[in-house]
Amino acid sequence: MKFAFRVHFSQGNSGNPCYKPPKQKTTGRDMSSNPKLKDNLRAAILAEPDAVLDDKDLMQALVAANEQARGDNVIDLRGIAMQRLEERLDRLEDTHRSVIAAAYENLAGTNQVHRAILRLLEPTVFEDFLRALGNDVAEILRVDHITLVLETTVIRDDPAVNQLGGVLTVVEPGFIDGYLTPDRSGQPREVTLREIRQPNPQVYGEQADQLRSEACLKLDLGAGRLPGMIVMGARDPRHFSPQLGTDLLAFFAGVFERSMRHWLS
């Protein structure tokens, strides 16, 4: 007995009612479902693409959208490196701004000292020289009080000194070194910046209770003469912080002590 076999071939099994076509795999978002850019926005981007690249917030939004489209299984090492570079650039920009601000502040301080020195060179009478120190120079340097302290072996009540408004104070020998180094440790520095909790009335007079920081400039008045000192007082306890630079004040002290040698001669 013979059996006959008949096999029917059809294309794609489309004739089979149970056949279901496989789903097509998609990666990321279906681009055809994304809303299209408005014509005016698209034209603006195409006209100025550099504006998009220069906008930090816009670029971060585009990168975030790209990462979201890739999914969580993809790590963008290049993006991480770029983020670290951006953070480093931000720190460098902050440092750059700080350096520029410090440079401008230093320039302003230099101009103040130069103006103060020029004002001291104007008087032709010693009393006017001292009054300029206590009034105009204090205002130019933006300090609340300036006192010139001179050591002498003869201390007496001089009406001429009292008429100068407290800008000049006469003290006994050794007072200046003791004032600069109360604990007697080491040699006193040319410029001392510090906060003061108990201002000395002998130095500051009636304003002693109002002052909270000071700059002390020790003066060399020449061979055979006792030393002197300029004391600048401020109400702000941080005005003369020890962390501040002293170059400008040292320059001011050098010019002042040379002027004093001229007056004393």
mmCIF file of C-alpha atoms in Angstrom:
data_model
loop_
_atom_site.group_PDB
_atom_site.id
_atom_site.type_symbol
_atom_site.label_atom_id
_atom_site.label_comp_id
_atom_site.label_asym_id
_atom_site.label_seq_id
_atom_site.Cartn_x
_atom_site.Cartn_y
_atom_site.Cartn_z
ATOM 1 C CA MET A 1 0.000 0.000 0.000
ATOM 2 C CA LYS A 2 1.371 3.359 -0.963
ATOM 3 C CA PHE A 3 0.948 6.536 1.040
ATOM 4 C CA ALA A 4 1.078 9.949 -0.561
ATOM 5 C CA PHE A 5 2.434 12.899 1.440
ATOM 6 C CA ARG A 6 1.665 16.466 0.439
ATOM 7 C CA VAL A 7 3.449 19.363 2.065
ATOM 8 C CA HIS A 8 2.109 22.897 1.648
ATOM 9 C CA PHE A 9 4.648 25.749 1.840
ATOM 10 C CA SER A 10 3.401 29.276 2.356
ATOM 11 C CA GLN A 11 5.289 32.509 2.755
ATOM 12 C CA GLY A 12 5.655 33.894 6.274
ATOM 13 C CA ASN A 13 3.050 31.563 7.871
ATOM 14 C CA SER A 14 0.531 34.287 7.236
ATOM 15 C CA GLY A 15 -2.076 31.697 6.557
ATOM 16 C CA ASN A 16 -1.818 30.201 10.032
ATOM 17 C CA PRO A 17 -4.512 31.737 12.232
ATOM 18 C CA CYS A 18 -2.374 31.104 15.352
ATOM 19 C CA TYR A 19 0.672 32.841 13.985
ATOM 20 C CA LYS A 20 1.732 36.126 15.574
ATOM 21 C CA PRO A 21 4.479 38.199 14.051
ATOM 22 C CA PRO A 22 7.431 38.879 16.378
ATOM 23 C CA LYS A 23 7.665 42.264 17.989
ATOM 24 C CA GLN A 24 10.328 44.529 16.693
ATOM 25 C CA LYS A 25 12.961 45.524 19.235
ATOM 26 C CA THR A 26 13.434 49.196 19.913
ATOM 27 C CA THR A 27 16.284 50.915 21.641
ATOM 28 C CA GLY A 28 15.744 54.074 23.619
ATOM 29 C CA ARG A 29 12.806 56.232 22.765
ATOM 30 C CA ASP A 30 10.785 55.911 19.640
ATOM 31 C CA MET A 31 11.937 58.933 17.742
ATOM 32 C CA SER A 32 8.766 59.033 15.676
ATOM 33 C CA SER A 33 6.720 59.636 18.835
ATOM 34 C CA ASN A 34 8.773 62.647 19.970
ATOM 35 C CA PRO A 35 7.171 65.997 19.400
ATOM 36 C CA LYS A 36 8.885 67.975 16.702
ATOM 37 C CA LEU A 37 10.602 71.244 17.444
ATOM 38 C CA LYS A 38 8.722 74.309 16.496
ATOM 39 C CA ASP A 39 9.921 75.791 13.264
ATOM 40 C CA ASN A 40 10.964 79.090 14.825
ATOM 41 C CA LEU A 41 12.903 77.347 17.649
ATOM 42 C CA ARG A 42 14.616 74.997 15.206
ATOM 43 C CA ALA A 43 15.525 77.892 12.952
ATOM 44 C CA ALA A 44 16.941 79.843 15.903
ATOM 45 C CA ILE A 45 19.147 76.906 16.955
ATOM 46 C CA LEU A 46 20.399 76.357 13.413
ATOM 47 C CA ALA A 47 21.113 80.062 13.056
ATOM 48 C CA GLU A 48 23.170 80.313 16.270
ATOM 49 C CA PRO A 49 24.416 76.866 17.356
ATOM 50 C CA ASP A 50 27.231 78.451 19.367
ATOM 51 C CA ALA A 51 24.651 80.036 21.660
ATOM 52 C CA VAL A 52 23.459 76.554 22.621
ATOM 53 C CA LEU A 53 26.996 75.312 23.252
ATOM 54 C CA ASP A 54 27.840 78.348 25.385
ATOM 55 C CA ASP A 55 24.739 77.990 27.577
ATOM 56 C CA LYS A 56 25.811 75.836 30.527
ATOM 57 C CA ASP A 57 22.298 75.123 31.824
ATOM 58 C CA LEU A 58 21.020 74.205 28.366
ATOM 59 C CA MET A 59 23.894 71.811 27.716
ATOM 60 C CA GLN A 60 23.370 70.144 31.093
ATOM 61 C CA ALA A 61 19.687 69.649 30.240
ATOM 62 C CA LEU A 62 20.606 68.070 26.882
ATOM 63 C CA VAL A 63 23.142 65.749 28.503
ATOM 64 C CA ALA A 64 20.614 64.734 31.164
ATOM 65 C CA ALA A 65 18.017 63.979 28.478
ATOM 66 C CA ASN A 66 20.557 61.865 26.591
ATOM 67 C CA GLU A 67 21.428 59.885 29.719
ATOM 68 C CA GLN A 68 17.742 59.302 30.441
ATOM 69 C CA ALA A 69 17.222 58.016 26.907
ATOM 70 C CA ARG A 70 20.089 55.525 27.250
ATOM 71 C CA GLY A 71 18.752 54.066 30.458
ATOM 72 C CA ASP A 72 20.455 53.086 33.695
ATOM 73 C CA ASN A 73 22.511 50.225 32.248
ATOM 74 C CA VAL A 74 24.894 52.506 30.357
ATOM 75 C CA ILE A 75 27.659 54.387 32.176
ATOM 76 C CA ASP A 76 28.992 57.407 30.367
ATOM 77 C CA LEU A 77 32.629 57.673 31.457
ATOM 78 C CA ARG A 78 33.171 60.604 29.153
ATOM 79 C CA GLY A 79 30.277 62.439 30.775
ATOM 80 C CA ILE A 80 31.711 61.761 34.242
ATOM 81 C CA ALA A 81 35.095 63.080 33.149
ATOM 82 C CA MET A 82 33.472 66.191 31.691
ATOM 83 C CA GLN A 83 31.555 66.772 34.928
ATOM 84 C CA ARG A 84 34.770 66.616 36.942
ATOM 85 C CA LEU A 85 36.444 69.010 34.532
ATOM 86 C CA GLU A 86 33.516 71.408 34.919
ATOM 87 C CA GLU A 87 33.817 71.262 38.703
ATOM 88 C CA ARG A 88 37.542 71.916 38.472
ATOM 89 C CA LEU A 89 36.917 74.816 36.110
ATOM 90 C CA ASP A 90 34.397 76.292 38.564
ATOM 91 C CA ARG A 91 36.990 76.122 41.346
ATOM 92 C CA LEU A 92 39.595 77.759 39.129
ATOM 93 C CA GLU A 93 37.158 80.535 38.252
ATOM 94 C CA ASP A 94 36.444 81.127 41.951
ATOM 95 C CA THR A 95 40.179 81.303 42.645
ATOM 96 C CA HIS A 96 40.631 83.672 39.720
ATOM 97 C CA ARG A 97 37.935 85.988 41.048
ATOM 98 C CA SER A 98 39.483 85.900 44.528
ATOM 99 C CA VAL A 99 42.919 86.801 43.155
ATOM 100 C CA ILE A 100 41.491 89.697 41.149
ATOM 101 C CA ALA A 101 39.553 90.967 44.175
ATOM 102 C CA ALA A 102 42.705 90.777 46.324
ATOM 103 C CA ALA A 103 44.682 92.634 43.654
ATOM 104 C CA TYR A 104 42.121 95.442 43.513
ATOM 105 C CA GLU A 105 42.046 95.633 47.311
ATOM 106 C CA ASN A 106 45.834 95.795 47.446
ATOM 107 C CA LEU A 107 45.853 98.525 44.804
ATOM 108 C CA ALA A 108 43.293 100.506 46.792
ATOM 109 C CA GLY A 109 45.431 100.149 49.923
ATOM 110 C CA THR A 110 48.509 101.313 48.029
ATOM 111 C CA ASN A 111 46.686 104.399 46.811
ATOM 112 C CA GLN A 112 45.540 105.184 50.352
ATOM 113 C CA VAL A 113 49.074 104.994 51.739
ATOM 114 C CA HIS A 114 50.418 107.161 48.918
ATOM 115 C CA ARG A 115 47.760 109.800 49.564
ATOM 116 C CA ALA A 116 48.517 109.757 53.287
ATOM 117 C CA ILE A 117 52.238 110.213 52.660
ATOM 118 C CA LEU A 118 51.648 113.105 50.282
ATOM 119 C CA ARG A 119 49.476 114.767 52.918
ATOM 120 C CA LEU A 120 52.266 114.452 55.492
ATOM 121 C CA LEU A 121 54.738 116.114 53.140
ATOM 122 C CA GLU A 122 52.656 119.287 52.815
ATOM 123 C CA PRO A 123 52.989 120.981 56.259
ATOM 124 C CA THR A 124 55.842 123.410 56.877
ATOM 125 C CA VAL A 125 55.262 123.634 60.642
ATOM 126 C CA PHE A 126 55.708 120.687 63.013
ATOM 127 C CA GLU A 127 52.401 121.283 64.783
ATOM 128 C CA ASP A 128 50.574 121.196 61.442
ATOM 129 C CA PHE A 129 52.448 118.000 60.615
ATOM 130 C CA LEU A 130 51.106 116.339 63.764
ATOM 131 C CA ARG A 131 47.581 117.649 63.224
ATOM 132 C CA ALA A 132 47.624 116.256 59.687
ATOM 133 C CA LEU A 133 48.628 112.883 61.120
ATOM 134 C CA GLY A 134 45.804 112.825 63.642
ATOM 135 C CA ASN A 135 43.075 114.145 61.339
ATOM 136 C CA ASP A 136 43.588 113.938 57.569
ATOM 137 C CA VAL A 137 45.865 110.895 57.553
ATOM 138 C CA ALA A 138 43.551 108.991 59.885
ATOM 139 C CA GLU A 139 40.644 109.767 57.579
ATOM 140 C CA ILE A 140 42.568 108.747 54.450
ATOM 141 C CA LEU A 141 43.663 105.452 55.999
ATOM 142 C CA ARG A 142 40.150 104.876 57.383
ATOM 143 C CA VAL A 143 41.194 104.352 60.980
ATOM 144 C CA ASP A 144 39.432 105.736 64.028
ATOM 145 C CA HIS A 145 42.453 107.083 65.893
ATOM 146 C CA ILE A 146 46.180 107.691 65.389
ATOM 147 C CA THR A 147 48.644 108.423 68.171
ATOM 148 C CA LEU A 148 52.338 109.262 67.902
ATOM 149 C CA VAL A 149 54.178 107.906 70.953
ATOM 150 C CA LEU A 150 57.617 109.358 71.742
ATOM 151 C CA GLU A 151 59.937 108.232 74.527
ATOM 152 C CA THR A 152 61.765 110.895 76.526
ATOM 153 C CA THR A 153 63.765 111.107 79.716
ATOM 154 C CA VAL A 154 61.978 114.301 80.748
ATOM 155 C CA ILE A 155 58.208 114.015 81.139
ATOM 156 C CA ARG A 156 56.265 117.134 81.966
ATOM 157 C CA ASP A 157 52.841 118.533 81.322
ATOM 158 C CA ASP A 158 53.255 120.623 78.181
ATOM 159 C CA PRO A 159 50.239 122.763 77.160
ATOM 160 C CA ALA A 160 51.413 122.677 73.540
ATOM 161 C CA VAL A 161 51.120 118.881 73.530
ATOM 162 C CA ASN A 162 47.635 119.034 75.024
ATOM 163 C CA GLN A 163 46.494 121.391 72.282
ATOM 164 C CA LEU A 164 47.270 118.809 69.603
ATOM 165 C CA GLY A 165 44.122 116.845 70.408
ATOM 166 C CA GLY A 166 45.716 113.657 71.718
ATOM 167 C CA VAL A 167 47.757 112.862 68.610
ATOM 168 C CA LEU A 168 51.054 113.037 70.582
ATOM 169 C CA THR A 169 51.846 111.103 73.751
ATOM 170 C CA VAL A 170 55.135 111.340 75.653
ATOM 171 C CA VAL A 171 56.220 108.287 77.691
ATOM 172 C CA GLU A 172 59.187 107.095 79.706
ATOM 173 C CA PRO A 173 62.053 105.104 78.112
ATOM 174 C CA GLY A 174 61.283 101.414 77.588
ATOM 175 C CA PHE A 175 57.532 101.961 77.338
ATOM 176 C CA ILE A 176 57.339 101.131 73.602
ATOM 177 C CA ASP A 177 59.107 97.763 73.813
ATOM 178 C CA GLY A 178 56.998 96.856 76.822
ATOM 179 C CA TYR A 179 53.825 97.852 74.993
ATOM 180 C CA LEU A 180 54.695 95.817 71.898
ATOM 181 C CA THR A 181 55.816 92.711 73.823
ATOM 182 C CA PRO A 182 53.991 92.589 77.160
ATOM 183 C CA ASP A 183 55.354 89.109 77.907
ATOM 184 C CA ARG A 184 58.942 90.200 77.075
ATOM 185 C CA SER A 185 59.308 87.326 74.581
ATOM 186 C CA GLY A 186 61.595 88.184 71.670
ATOM 187 C CA GLN A 187 62.267 91.432 69.884
ATOM 188 C CA PRO A 188 59.316 93.641 68.930
ATOM 189 C CA ARG A 189 58.453 93.632 65.243
ATOM 190 C CA GLU A 190 58.450 96.721 63.066
ATOM 191 C CA VAL A 191 54.694 96.341 62.466
ATOM 192 C CA THR A 192 52.369 94.602 64.915
ATOM 193 C CA LEU A 193 48.711 93.906 64.097
ATOM 194 C CA ARG A 194 46.481 92.623 66.881
ATOM 195 C CA GLU A 195 43.148 92.731 68.621
ATOM 196 C CA ILE A 196 43.031 94.676 71.869
ATOM 197 C CA ARG A 197 40.728 93.805 74.758
ATOM 198 C CA GLN A 198 41.898 96.490 77.182
ATOM 199 C CA PRO A 199 43.132 99.554 75.260
ATOM 200 C CA ASN A 200 45.719 101.646 77.086
ATOM 201 C CA PRO A 201 44.330 105.100 78.017
ATOM 202 C CA GLN A 202 47.867 106.482 78.032
ATOM 203 C CA VAL A 203 48.046 105.730 74.300
ATOM 204 C CA TYR A 204 44.471 106.357 73.179
ATOM 205 C CA GLY A 205 43.235 108.886 75.691
ATOM 206 C CA GLU A 206 39.471 109.305 75.954
ATOM 207 C CA GLN A 207 38.764 107.012 72.972
ATOM 208 C CA ALA A 208 40.395 103.980 74.610
ATOM 209 C CA ASP A 209 37.111 102.263 75.487
ATOM 210 C CA GLN A 210 35.879 102.416 71.874
ATOM 211 C CA LEU A 211 38.831 100.736 70.117
ATOM 212 C CA ARG A 212 39.149 96.983 69.559
ATOM 213 C CA SER A 213 42.155 96.468 67.240
ATOM 214 C CA GLU A 214 45.396 98.279 66.538
ATOM 215 C CA ALA A 215 48.423 98.540 64.281
ATOM 216 C CA CYS A 216 51.676 99.461 66.019
ATOM 217 C CA LEU A 217 54.497 100.858 63.862
ATOM 218 C CA LYS A 218 57.828 101.118 65.656
ATOM 219 C CA LEU A 219 59.963 104.062 64.540
ATOM 220 C CA ASP A 220 63.742 104.404 64.398
ATOM 221 C CA LEU A 221 64.378 108.115 64.845
ATOM 222 C CA GLY A 222 68.117 107.946 64.308
ATOM 223 C CA ALA A 223 71.308 107.406 66.271
ATOM 224 C CA GLY A 224 71.329 108.878 69.754
ATOM 225 C CA ARG A 225 67.526 109.196 69.897
ATOM 226 C CA LEU A 226 64.963 107.111 71.732
ATOM 227 C CA PRO A 227 62.482 105.165 69.577
ATOM 228 C CA GLY A 228 58.998 106.259 68.661
ATOM 229 C CA MET A 229 55.804 104.495 67.676
ATOM 230 C CA ILE A 230 52.695 105.172 65.618
ATOM 231 C CA VAL A 231 49.575 103.467 66.933
ATOM 232 C CA MET A 232 46.492 103.210 64.714
ATOM 233 C CA GLY A 233 43.294 102.147 66.451
ATOM 234 C CA ALA A 234 40.039 100.837 64.969
ATOM 235 C CA ARG A 235 36.641 100.048 66.427
ATOM 236 C CA ASP A 236 36.353 96.885 64.340
ATOM 237 C CA PRO A 237 38.205 94.020 66.103
ATOM 238 C CA ARG A 238 39.042 92.468 62.699
ATOM 239 C CA HIS A 239 40.318 95.655 61.060
ATOM 240 C CA PHE A 240 43.929 94.950 62.048
ATOM 241 C CA SER A 241 43.947 91.167 61.957
ATOM 242 C CA PRO A 242 47.370 89.481 62.392
ATOM 243 C CA GLN A 243 46.758 87.604 59.117
ATOM 244 C CA LEU A 244 46.883 90.806 57.064
ATOM 245 C CA GLY A 245 49.964 91.922 55.165
ATOM 246 C CA THR A 246 52.175 94.605 56.668
ATOM 247 C CA ASP A 247 54.222 95.769 53.656
ATOM 248 C CA LEU A 248 52.257 98.976 53.095
ATOM 249 C CA LEU A 249 52.280 99.910 56.770
ATOM 250 C CA ALA A 250 56.028 99.238 56.928
ATOM 251 C CA PHE A 251 56.503 101.553 53.948
ATOM 252 C CA PHE A 252 54.401 104.239 55.636
ATOM 253 C CA ALA A 253 56.444 103.870 58.826
ATOM 254 C CA GLY A 254 59.704 104.195 56.867
ATOM 255 C CA VAL A 255 58.599 107.445 55.257
ATOM 256 C CA PHE A 256 57.241 108.815 58.531
ATOM 257 C CA GLU A 257 60.391 108.118 60.554
ATOM 258 C CA ARG A 258 62.502 109.882 57.916
ATOM 259 C CA SER A 259 60.197 112.885 58.142
ATOM 260 C CA MET A 260 60.487 112.824 61.931
ATOM 261 C CA ARG A 261 64.288 112.816 61.704
ATOM 262 C CA HIS A 262 64.036 115.930 59.573
ATOM 263 C CA TRP A 263 61.752 117.672 62.068
ATOM 264 C CA LEU A 264 63.846 116.640 65.091
ATOM 265 C CA SER A 265 67.059 117.897 63.502
#
